[in-house]
Amino acid sequence: MKRFAPALALIVAAAIALIAPVAANAGATVSPRTLPAGQAMFALSCDPSVSDLHSVDAATAVSTQVGTGTQTENFCSYQPAWDAQTKTAYFLDETTYPFRLSTMNIATGVHTVGAQFTDGDAFPSIDAIAISPTGVAYATSGATLYSLNLTDATLARIGTGEHENLYGFAFNPAGVLYGLDYNSNLYAVNTSSGESTLVTTLSFPSGEESVNSLGIQFDSSGILWVANTSTGPGRAVLWSVDLTAANPSASAVPSGAFIVGGTYFSTEALLIVPCAGPVFTSAAEVAGTVGSTFTFTATTSGGAGTTFAITAGTLPAGLVLDAATGIISGTPAGAGTSAFTITATNVCGMTAQPFTLAVAAAAPAAAPVVHLPVVSG
């Protein structure tokens, strides 16, 4: 069964909006899981009410808009995948048909539209993509597994399995490819033959009328994370599952409904990537002079998408910090030493760095030269 088309999804969204929101993890008796250190979770939208990309707190599903909040008309992403070799996030772009293999900048939230999926003769309706830890890419359509060229989105048929459509598709840390269908049947997929083996049928005790499994990802510890659609006002709910448990379904833990700024949103596309907070690389002691133009840049290794803020102390009078660039500029108005802290934040974390800025008094003006009149003999 195929997912809702975007137009139908809008109708469903309007109907859901009439229902009073409730907590997606109400009644949970276990603590939500968190991601291992050094990893970050993202959700790509399939919802016109929010921007295209959000960073996600895995323990709560509370989400934060990435960057300035690029909001593309009719944007809809299905299963994304991270290429660890090129540090690139690819996703199944269903904004237009035929579907495309596009990329997403996880620092800025800006995506680049890519090539159409093609097997050379046609444009198959792809259900999901996955990239192995070594950078080998695959796509699936119905029961068919393809190898996927990440440069031009061309497909080469590998074989078929015993499953139907796999909308969740991801490699675990050991390099085993898993697929999850709409009804929560989890398969291991042989990347050489396309054959599939049923591993387990998951059950998510949400208490709702209908739960359908869609996007999946594995974290570095092997925990499976699942984004489910729901009939409740949460619209999409984040779960985590321990596949090593004797009963994986009994290990399912809800984090909550995906929500950003008080708005529940629909997502079918989870992405987990290695990630680190910004690290300051600029000097911590700076000097300036009263009355002279001053410019200093607080630099970090965080790259695009890092923002800056004064979180302790104050800048000398006459100077301001640009939150987007980390540049302190202006003309110091008085001498003295100021101590302050700048906090740099990106989608993966934040780092605080103390700074001191010593402003020297302006050099006194030179005394005017007095020329005595020359008296001739």
GROMACS .gro file of C-alpha atoms in nm:
model
  377
    1MET     CA    1   0.000   0.000   0.000
    2LYS     CA    2   0.144   0.335  -0.104
    3ARG     CA    3   0.153   0.630   0.132
    4PHE     CA    4  -0.076   0.928   0.107
    5ALA     CA    5  -0.015   1.152  -0.193
    6PRO     CA    6   0.070   1.509  -0.088
    7ALA     CA    7  -0.277   1.643  -0.176
    8LEU     CA    8  -0.451   1.375   0.031
    9ALA     CA    9  -0.205   1.435   0.313
   10LEU     CA   10  -0.322   1.797   0.327
   11ILE     CA   11  -0.680   1.683   0.374
   12VAL     CA   12  -0.580   1.445   0.650
   13ALA     CA   13  -0.373   1.719   0.815
   14ALA     CA   14  -0.672   1.954   0.816
   15ALA     CA   15  -0.890   1.692   0.979
   16ILE     CA   16  -0.629   1.611   1.243
   17ALA     CA   17  -0.588   1.978   1.327
   18LEU     CA   18  -0.943   1.978   1.461
   19ILE     CA   19  -0.852   1.724   1.728
   20ALA     CA   20  -0.706   1.849   2.058
   21PRO     CA   21  -0.338   1.746   2.083
   22VAL     CA   22  -0.238   1.479   2.332
   23ALA     CA   23   0.106   1.355   2.430
   24ALA     CA   24   0.223   1.076   2.204
   25ASN     CA   25   0.404   0.899   2.484
   26ALA     CA   26   0.135   0.934   2.749
   27GLY     CA   27   0.143   0.644   2.989
   28ALA     CA   28   0.497   0.537   2.899
   29THR     CA   29   0.661   0.359   3.193
   30VAL     CA   30   1.020   0.349   3.065
   31SER     CA   31   1.272   0.623   3.008
   32PRO     CA   32   1.319   0.729   2.646
   33ARG     CA   33   1.643   0.631   2.480
   34THR     CA   34   1.903   0.882   2.371
   35LEU     CA   35   2.151   0.875   2.085
   36PRO     CA   36   2.512   0.770   2.145
   37ALA     CA   37   2.754   1.059   2.188
   38GLY     CA   38   2.873   1.207   1.861
   39GLN     CA   39   2.553   1.142   1.665
   40ALA     CA   40   2.265   1.366   1.567
   41MET     CA   41   1.914   1.295   1.442
   42PHE     CA   42   1.726   1.488   1.175
   43ALA     CA   43   1.375   1.472   1.034
   44LEU     CA   44   1.301   1.574   0.677
   45SER     CA   45   0.949   1.704   0.637
   46CYS     CA   46   0.651   1.589   0.437
   47ASP     CA   47   0.434   1.865   0.576
   48PRO     CA   48   0.358   2.206   0.420
   49SER     CA   49   0.312   2.367   0.762
   50VAL     CA   50   0.680   2.348   0.858
   51SER     CA   51   1.023   2.392   0.702
   52ASP     CA   52   1.206   2.116   0.516
   53LEU     CA   53   1.463   2.006   0.778
   54HIS     CA   54   1.471   1.983   1.157
   55SER     CA   55   1.721   1.857   1.410
   56VAL     CA   56   1.552   1.620   1.657
   57ASP     CA   57   1.602   1.551   2.027
   58ALA     CA   58   1.585   1.171   2.011
   59ALA     CA   59   1.469   1.142   2.372
   60THR     CA   60   1.163   1.364   2.323
   61ALA     CA   61   1.112   1.412   1.944
   62VAL     CA   62   1.110   1.788   2.014
   63SER     CA   63   1.254   1.938   1.697
   64THR     CA   64   1.437   2.254   1.597
   65GLN     CA   65   1.423   2.418   1.257
   66VAL     CA   66   1.762   2.402   1.085
   67GLY     CA   67   1.907   2.723   0.949
   68THR     CA   68   1.670   2.991   0.834
   69GLY     CA   69   1.397   2.735   0.773
   70THR     CA   70   1.385   2.667   0.402
   71GLN     CA   71   1.022   2.589   0.322
   72THR     CA   72   0.974   2.449  -0.027
   73GLU     CA   73   0.625   2.436  -0.174
   74ASN     CA   74   0.489   2.078  -0.174
   75PHE     CA   75   0.819   1.948  -0.031
   76CYS     CA   76   0.809   1.583   0.070
   77SER     CA   77   1.100   1.361   0.158
   78TYR     CA   78   1.098   0.987   0.207
   79GLN     CA   79   1.387   0.777   0.335
   80PRO     CA   80   1.719   0.970   0.351
   81ALA     CA   81   2.067   0.815   0.376
   82TRP     CA   82   2.407   0.940   0.488
   83ASP     CA   83   2.714   0.878   0.276
   84ALA     CA   84   2.994   0.848   0.531
   85GLN     CA   85   3.256   0.864   0.256
   86THR     CA   86   3.157   1.202   0.113
   87LYS     CA   87   2.975   1.340   0.421
   88THR     CA   88   2.663   1.395   0.211
   89ALA     CA   89   2.296   1.349   0.305
   90TYR     CA   90   2.091   1.206   0.018
   91PHE     CA   91   1.713   1.169   0.024
   92LEU     CA   92   1.428   1.032  -0.179
   93ASP     CA   93   1.271   1.351  -0.310
   94GLU     CA   94   0.902   1.301  -0.387
   95THR     CA   95   0.825   1.670  -0.424
   96THR     CA   96   0.769   1.611  -0.794
   97TYR     CA   97   0.719   1.304  -1.011
   98PRO     CA   98   0.921   1.123  -1.139
   99PHE     CA   99   1.102   1.099  -0.805
  100ARG     CA  100   1.453   1.236  -0.768
  101LEU     CA  101   1.769   1.167  -0.573
  102SER     CA  102   1.839   1.498  -0.400
  103THR     CA  103   2.083   1.614  -0.133
  104MET     CA  104   2.022   1.804   0.190
  105ASN     CA  105   2.269   2.035   0.364
  106ILE     CA  106   2.222   1.941   0.729
  107ALA     CA  107   2.394   2.259   0.847
  108THR     CA  108   2.171   2.505   0.660
  109GLY     CA  109   1.854   2.314   0.572
  110VAL     CA  110   1.897   2.397   0.204
  111HIS     CA  111   1.853   2.110  -0.041
  112THR     CA  112   1.975   2.061  -0.395
  113VAL     CA  113   1.739   1.893  -0.641
  114GLY     CA  114   1.909   1.599  -0.809
  115ALA     CA  115   1.857   1.361  -1.098
  116GLN     CA  116   1.552   1.144  -1.162
  117PHE     CA  117   1.577   0.777  -1.071
  118THR     CA  118   1.601   0.577  -1.391
  119ASP     CA  119   1.684   0.222  -1.494
  120GLY     CA  120   1.770   0.345  -1.842
  121ASP     CA  121   1.428   0.273  -1.993
  122ALA     CA  122   1.184   0.413  -1.737
  123PHE     CA  123   1.151   0.606  -1.411
  124PRO     CA  124   1.066   0.350  -1.140
  125SER     CA  125   0.863   0.459  -0.840
  126ILE     CA  126   1.131   0.417  -0.574
  127ASP     CA  127   1.019   0.341  -0.217
  128ALA     CA  128   1.343   0.404  -0.025
  129ILE     CA  129   1.720   0.439  -0.049
  130ALA     CA  130   2.007   0.325   0.174
  131ILE     CA  131   2.386   0.371   0.173
  132SER     CA  132   2.622   0.120   0.329
  133PRO     CA  133   2.897   0.226   0.576
  134THR     CA  134   3.143   0.191   0.287
  135GLY     CA  135   2.945   0.421   0.057
  136VAL     CA  136   2.764   0.165  -0.164
  137ALA     CA  137   2.410   0.280  -0.240
  138TYR     CA  138   2.089   0.085  -0.297
  139ALA     CA  139   1.726   0.159  -0.381
  140THR     CA  140   1.412  -0.049  -0.354
  141SER     CA  141   1.084  -0.050  -0.544
  142GLY     CA  142   0.816  -0.301  -0.451
  143ALA     CA  143   1.004  -0.627  -0.401
  144THR     CA  144   1.296  -0.529  -0.626
  145LEU     CA  145   1.640  -0.425  -0.504
  146TYR     CA  146   1.860  -0.202  -0.720
  147SER     CA  147   2.215  -0.077  -0.694
  148LEU     CA  148   2.211   0.304  -0.708
  149ASN     CA  149   2.461   0.539  -0.869
  150LEU     CA  150   2.474   0.845  -0.642
  151THR     CA  151   2.611   1.066  -0.919
  152ASP     CA  152   2.328   1.036  -1.172
  153ALA     CA  153   2.058   0.828  -0.991
  154THR     CA  154   2.080   0.543  -1.240
  155LEU     CA  155   1.962   0.203  -1.118
  156ALA     CA  156   2.079  -0.151  -1.188
  157ARG     CA  157   1.846  -0.437  -1.093
  158ILE     CA  158   1.988  -0.686  -0.842
  159GLY     CA  159   1.693  -0.914  -0.765
  160THR     CA  160   1.366  -0.955  -0.577
  161GLY     CA  161   1.267  -1.064  -0.229
  162GLU     CA  162   0.968  -1.202  -0.041
  163HIS     CA  163   0.857  -0.861   0.083
  164GLU     CA  164   0.637  -0.589  -0.060
  165ASN     CA  165   0.717  -0.217  -0.039
  166LEU     CA  166   0.989  -0.128   0.211
  167TYR     CA  167   0.948   0.235   0.310
  168GLY     CA  168   1.209   0.219   0.586
  169PHE     CA  169   1.552   0.118   0.456
  170ALA     CA  170   1.885   0.138   0.640
  171PHE     CA  171   2.210  -0.039   0.723
  172ASN     CA  172   2.297  -0.132   1.079
  173PRO     CA  173   2.653  -0.065   1.208
  174ALA     CA  174   2.760  -0.417   1.102
  175GLY     CA  175   2.665  -0.344   0.740
  176VAL     CA  176   2.344  -0.551   0.729
  177LEU     CA  177   2.064  -0.396   0.521
  178TYR     CA  178   1.719  -0.390   0.681
  179GLY     CA  179   1.383  -0.288   0.538
  180LEU     CA  180   1.060  -0.212   0.722
  181ASP     CA  181   0.726  -0.228   0.545
  182TYR     CA  182   0.408  -0.031   0.609
  183ASN     CA  183   0.279  -0.298   0.849
  184SER     CA  184   0.596  -0.307   1.063
  185ASN     CA  185   0.740  -0.628   0.916
  186LEU     CA  186   1.118  -0.603   0.942
  187TYR     CA  187   1.330  -0.783   0.679
  188ALA     CA  188   1.701  -0.842   0.633
  189VAL     CA  189   1.781  -0.785   0.265
  190ASN     CA  190   2.065  -0.962   0.084
  191THR     CA  191   2.252  -0.696  -0.114
  192SER     CA  192   2.393  -0.954  -0.356
  193SER     CA  193   2.066  -1.124  -0.455
  194GLY     CA  194   1.785  -0.898  -0.336
  195GLU     CA  195   1.638  -1.187  -0.135
  196SER     CA  196   1.473  -1.092   0.193
  197THR     CA  197   1.427  -1.272   0.525
  198LEU     CA  198   1.159  -1.177   0.777
  199VAL     CA  199   1.333  -1.091   1.105
  200THR     CA  200   1.038  -0.989   1.318
  201THR     CA  201   0.704  -0.811   1.309
  202LEU     CA  202   0.718  -0.511   1.537
  203SER     CA  203   0.430  -0.390   1.748
  204PHE     CA  204   0.404  -0.033   1.873
  205PRO     CA  205   0.158  -0.010   2.166
  206SER     CA  206   0.032   0.338   2.093
  207GLY     CA  207  -0.334   0.281   2.173
  208GLU     CA  208  -0.424   0.455   1.848
  209GLU     CA  209  -0.650   0.324   1.577
  210SER     CA  210  -0.374   0.293   1.317
  211VAL     CA  211   0.004   0.298   1.319
  212ASN     CA  212   0.204   0.267   0.997
  213SER     CA  213   0.583   0.233   0.993
  214LEU     CA  214   0.785   0.444   0.752
  215GLY     CA  215   1.135   0.589   0.795
  216ILE     CA  216   1.403   0.403   0.992
  217GLN     CA  217   1.765   0.453   1.098
  218PHE     CA  218   2.017   0.266   1.312
  219ASP     CA  219   2.239   0.450   1.557
  220SER     CA  220   2.600   0.347   1.619
  221SER     CA  221   2.500   0.120   1.908
  222GLY     CA  222   2.262  -0.078   1.685
  223ILE     CA  223   1.934   0.062   1.819
  224LEU     CA  224   1.664   0.087   1.551
  225TRP     CA  225   1.477   0.418   1.537
  226VAL     CA  226   1.138   0.429   1.363
  227ALA     CA  227   0.913   0.714   1.249
  228ASN     CA  228   0.549   0.603   1.249
  229THR     CA  229   0.250   0.787   1.113
  230SER     CA  230  -0.049   0.792   1.343
  231THR     CA  231  -0.419   0.872   1.347
  232GLY     CA  232  -0.372   1.088   1.655
  233PRO     CA  233  -0.294   1.459   1.660
  234GLY     CA  234   0.078   1.382   1.689
  235ARG     CA  235   0.076   1.289   1.318
  236ALA     CA  236   0.417   1.120   1.340
  237VAL     CA  237   0.574   0.949   1.642
  238LEU     CA  238   0.935   0.851   1.712
  239TRP     CA  239   1.012   0.505   1.856
  240SER     CA  240   1.330   0.312   1.935
  241VAL     CA  241   1.368  -0.066   1.934
  242ASP     CA  242   1.639  -0.304   2.059
  243LEU     CA  243   1.659  -0.583   1.801
  244THR     CA  244   1.886  -0.788   2.028
  245ALA     CA  245   1.607  -0.825   2.286
  246ALA     CA  246   1.431  -1.161   2.313
  247ASN     CA  247   1.110  -0.980   2.218
  248PRO     CA  248   1.201  -0.669   2.014
  249SER     CA  249   0.844  -0.535   2.028
  250ALA     CA  250   0.854  -0.540   2.407
  251SER     CA  251   1.164  -0.322   2.389
  252ALA     CA  252   0.989  -0.053   2.183
  253VAL     CA  253   1.011   0.284   2.359
  254PRO     CA  254   0.823   0.597   2.246
  255SER     CA  255   1.008   0.928   2.248
  256GLY     CA  256   0.705   1.138   2.153
  257ALA     CA  257   0.541   1.309   1.861
  258PHE     CA  258   0.753   1.520   1.628
  259ILE     CA  259   0.688   1.882   1.720
  260VAL     CA  260   0.856   2.212   1.637
  261GLY     CA  261   0.764   2.541   1.801
  262GLY     CA  262   0.439   2.395   1.933
  263THR     CA  263   0.335   2.257   1.592
  264TYR     CA  264   0.307   1.882   1.538
  265PHE     CA  265   0.434   1.787   1.195
  266SER     CA  266   0.441   1.490   0.964
  267THR     CA  267   0.767   1.320   0.875
  268GLU     CA  268   0.845   0.989   0.712
  269ALA     CA  269   1.218   1.049   0.681
  270LEU     CA  270   1.466   0.994   0.965
  271LEU     CA  271   1.838   1.059   0.929
  272ILE     CA  272   2.113   0.988   1.184
  273VAL     CA  273   2.463   1.120   1.118
  274PRO     CA  274   2.796   1.148   1.300
  275CYS     CA  275   2.801   1.500   1.435
  276ALA     CA  276   2.998   1.728   1.666
  277GLY     CA  277   2.938   2.064   1.823
  278PRO     CA  278   3.148   2.365   1.720
  279VAL     CA  279   3.504   2.408   1.850
  280PHE     CA  280   3.655   2.756   1.875
  281THR     CA  281   3.969   2.810   1.669
  282SER     CA  282   4.024   3.184   1.718
  283ALA     CA  283   4.238   3.359   1.981
  284ALA     CA  284   4.073   3.416   2.320
  285GLU     CA  285   4.259   3.741   2.400
  286VAL     CA  286   4.202   4.040   2.175
  287ALA     CA  287   4.315   4.403   2.177
  288GLY     CA  288   4.177   4.728   2.041
  289THR     CA  289   4.216   5.104   2.075
  290VAL     CA  290   3.972   5.375   2.176
  291GLY     CA  291   3.841   5.562   1.874
  292SER     CA  292   3.987   5.320   1.617
  293THR     CA  293   3.777   5.088   1.400
  294PHE     CA  294   3.781   4.737   1.547
  295THR     CA  295   3.703   4.401   1.382
  296PHE     CA  296   3.751   4.052   1.522
  297THR     CA  297   3.600   3.719   1.411
  298ALA     CA  298   3.524   3.440   1.655
  299THR     CA  299   3.586   3.136   1.435
  300THR     CA  300   3.492   2.772   1.495
  301SER     CA  301   3.526   2.436   1.326
  302GLY     CA  302   3.146   2.410   1.318
  303GLY     CA  303   3.112   2.530   0.961
  304ALA     CA  304   2.794   2.664   0.800
  305GLY     CA  305   2.492   2.700   1.024
  306THR     CA  306   2.684   2.799   1.340
  307THR     CA  307   2.541   3.094   1.533
  308PHE     CA  308   2.704   3.304   1.805
  309ALA     CA  309   2.578   3.480   2.117
  310ILE     CA  310   2.720   3.664   2.419
  311THR     CA  311   2.611   3.446   2.712
  312ALA     CA  312   2.811   3.606   2.995
  313GLY     CA  313   2.968   3.947   3.047
  314THR     CA  314   2.940   4.234   2.802
  315LEU     CA  315   3.128   4.377   2.508
  316PRO     CA  316   3.302   4.714   2.546
  317ALA     CA  317   3.082   5.010   2.462
  318GLY     CA  318   3.070   5.076   2.090
  319LEU     CA  319   3.109   4.713   1.981
  320VAL     CA  320   2.848   4.459   1.866
  321LEU     CA  321   2.848   4.088   1.780
  322ASP     CA  322   2.697   3.961   1.455
  323ALA     CA  323   2.516   3.641   1.559
  324ALA     CA  324   2.535   3.486   1.212
  325THR     CA  325   2.907   3.542   1.144
  326GLY     CA  326   3.076   3.572   1.485
  327ILE     CA  327   3.223   3.908   1.384
  328ILE     CA  328   3.268   4.169   1.660
  329SER     CA  329   3.294   4.515   1.510
  330GLY     CA  330   3.257   4.882   1.587
  331THR     CA  331   3.461   5.160   1.747
  332PRO     CA  332   3.552   5.119   2.116
  333ALA     CA  333   3.438   5.417   2.320
  334GLY     CA  334   3.646   5.375   2.635
  335ALA     CA  335   3.964   5.215   2.762
  336GLY     CA  336   3.966   4.905   2.982
  337THR     CA  337   3.952   4.525   2.972
  338SER     CA  338   3.623   4.342   2.923
  339ALA     CA  339   3.561   3.974   2.997
  340PHE     CA  340   3.276   3.799   2.817
  341THR     CA  341   3.173   3.456   2.695
  342ILE     CA  342   3.066   3.370   2.342
  343THR     CA  343   2.858   3.056   2.290
  344ALA     CA  344   2.865   2.897   1.945
  345THR     CA  345   2.574   2.672   1.850
  346ASN     CA  346   2.513   2.440   1.557
  347VAL     CA  347   2.269   2.156   1.496
  348CYS     CA  348   2.496   1.915   1.686
  349GLY     CA  349   2.561   2.109   2.003
  350MET     CA  350   2.701   2.424   2.161
  351THR     CA  351   3.036   2.536   2.301
  352ALA     CA  352   3.111   2.832   2.529
  353GLN     CA  353   3.446   3.015   2.513
  354PRO     CA  354   3.560   3.295   2.750
  355PHE     CA  355   3.723   3.596   2.582
  356THR     CA  356   3.900   3.910   2.704
  357LEU     CA  357   3.920   4.228   2.503
  358ALA     CA  358   4.168   4.492   2.616
  359VAL     CA  359   4.098   4.841   2.482
  360ALA     CA  360   4.393   5.081   2.508
  361ALA     CA  361   4.355   5.456   2.537
  362ALA     CA  362   4.415   5.648   2.222
  363ALA     CA  363   4.762   5.796   2.187
  364PRO     CA  364   4.766   6.163   2.285
  365ALA     CA  365   4.768   6.404   1.996
  366ALA     CA  366   5.106   6.553   1.919
  367ALA     CA  367   5.159   6.909   2.041
  368PRO     CA  368   5.143   7.165   1.762
  369VAL     CA  369   5.477   7.294   1.634
  370VAL     CA  370   5.518   7.668   1.693
  371HIS     CA  371   5.730   7.847   1.440
  372LEU     CA  372   5.890   8.170   1.571
  373PRO     CA  373   5.919   8.459   1.331
  374VAL     CA  374   6.254   8.500   1.172
  375VAL     CA  375   6.408   8.842   1.246
  376SER     CA  376   6.648   8.956   0.985
  377GLY     CA  377   6.966   9.157   1.077
   0.00000   0.00000   0.00000
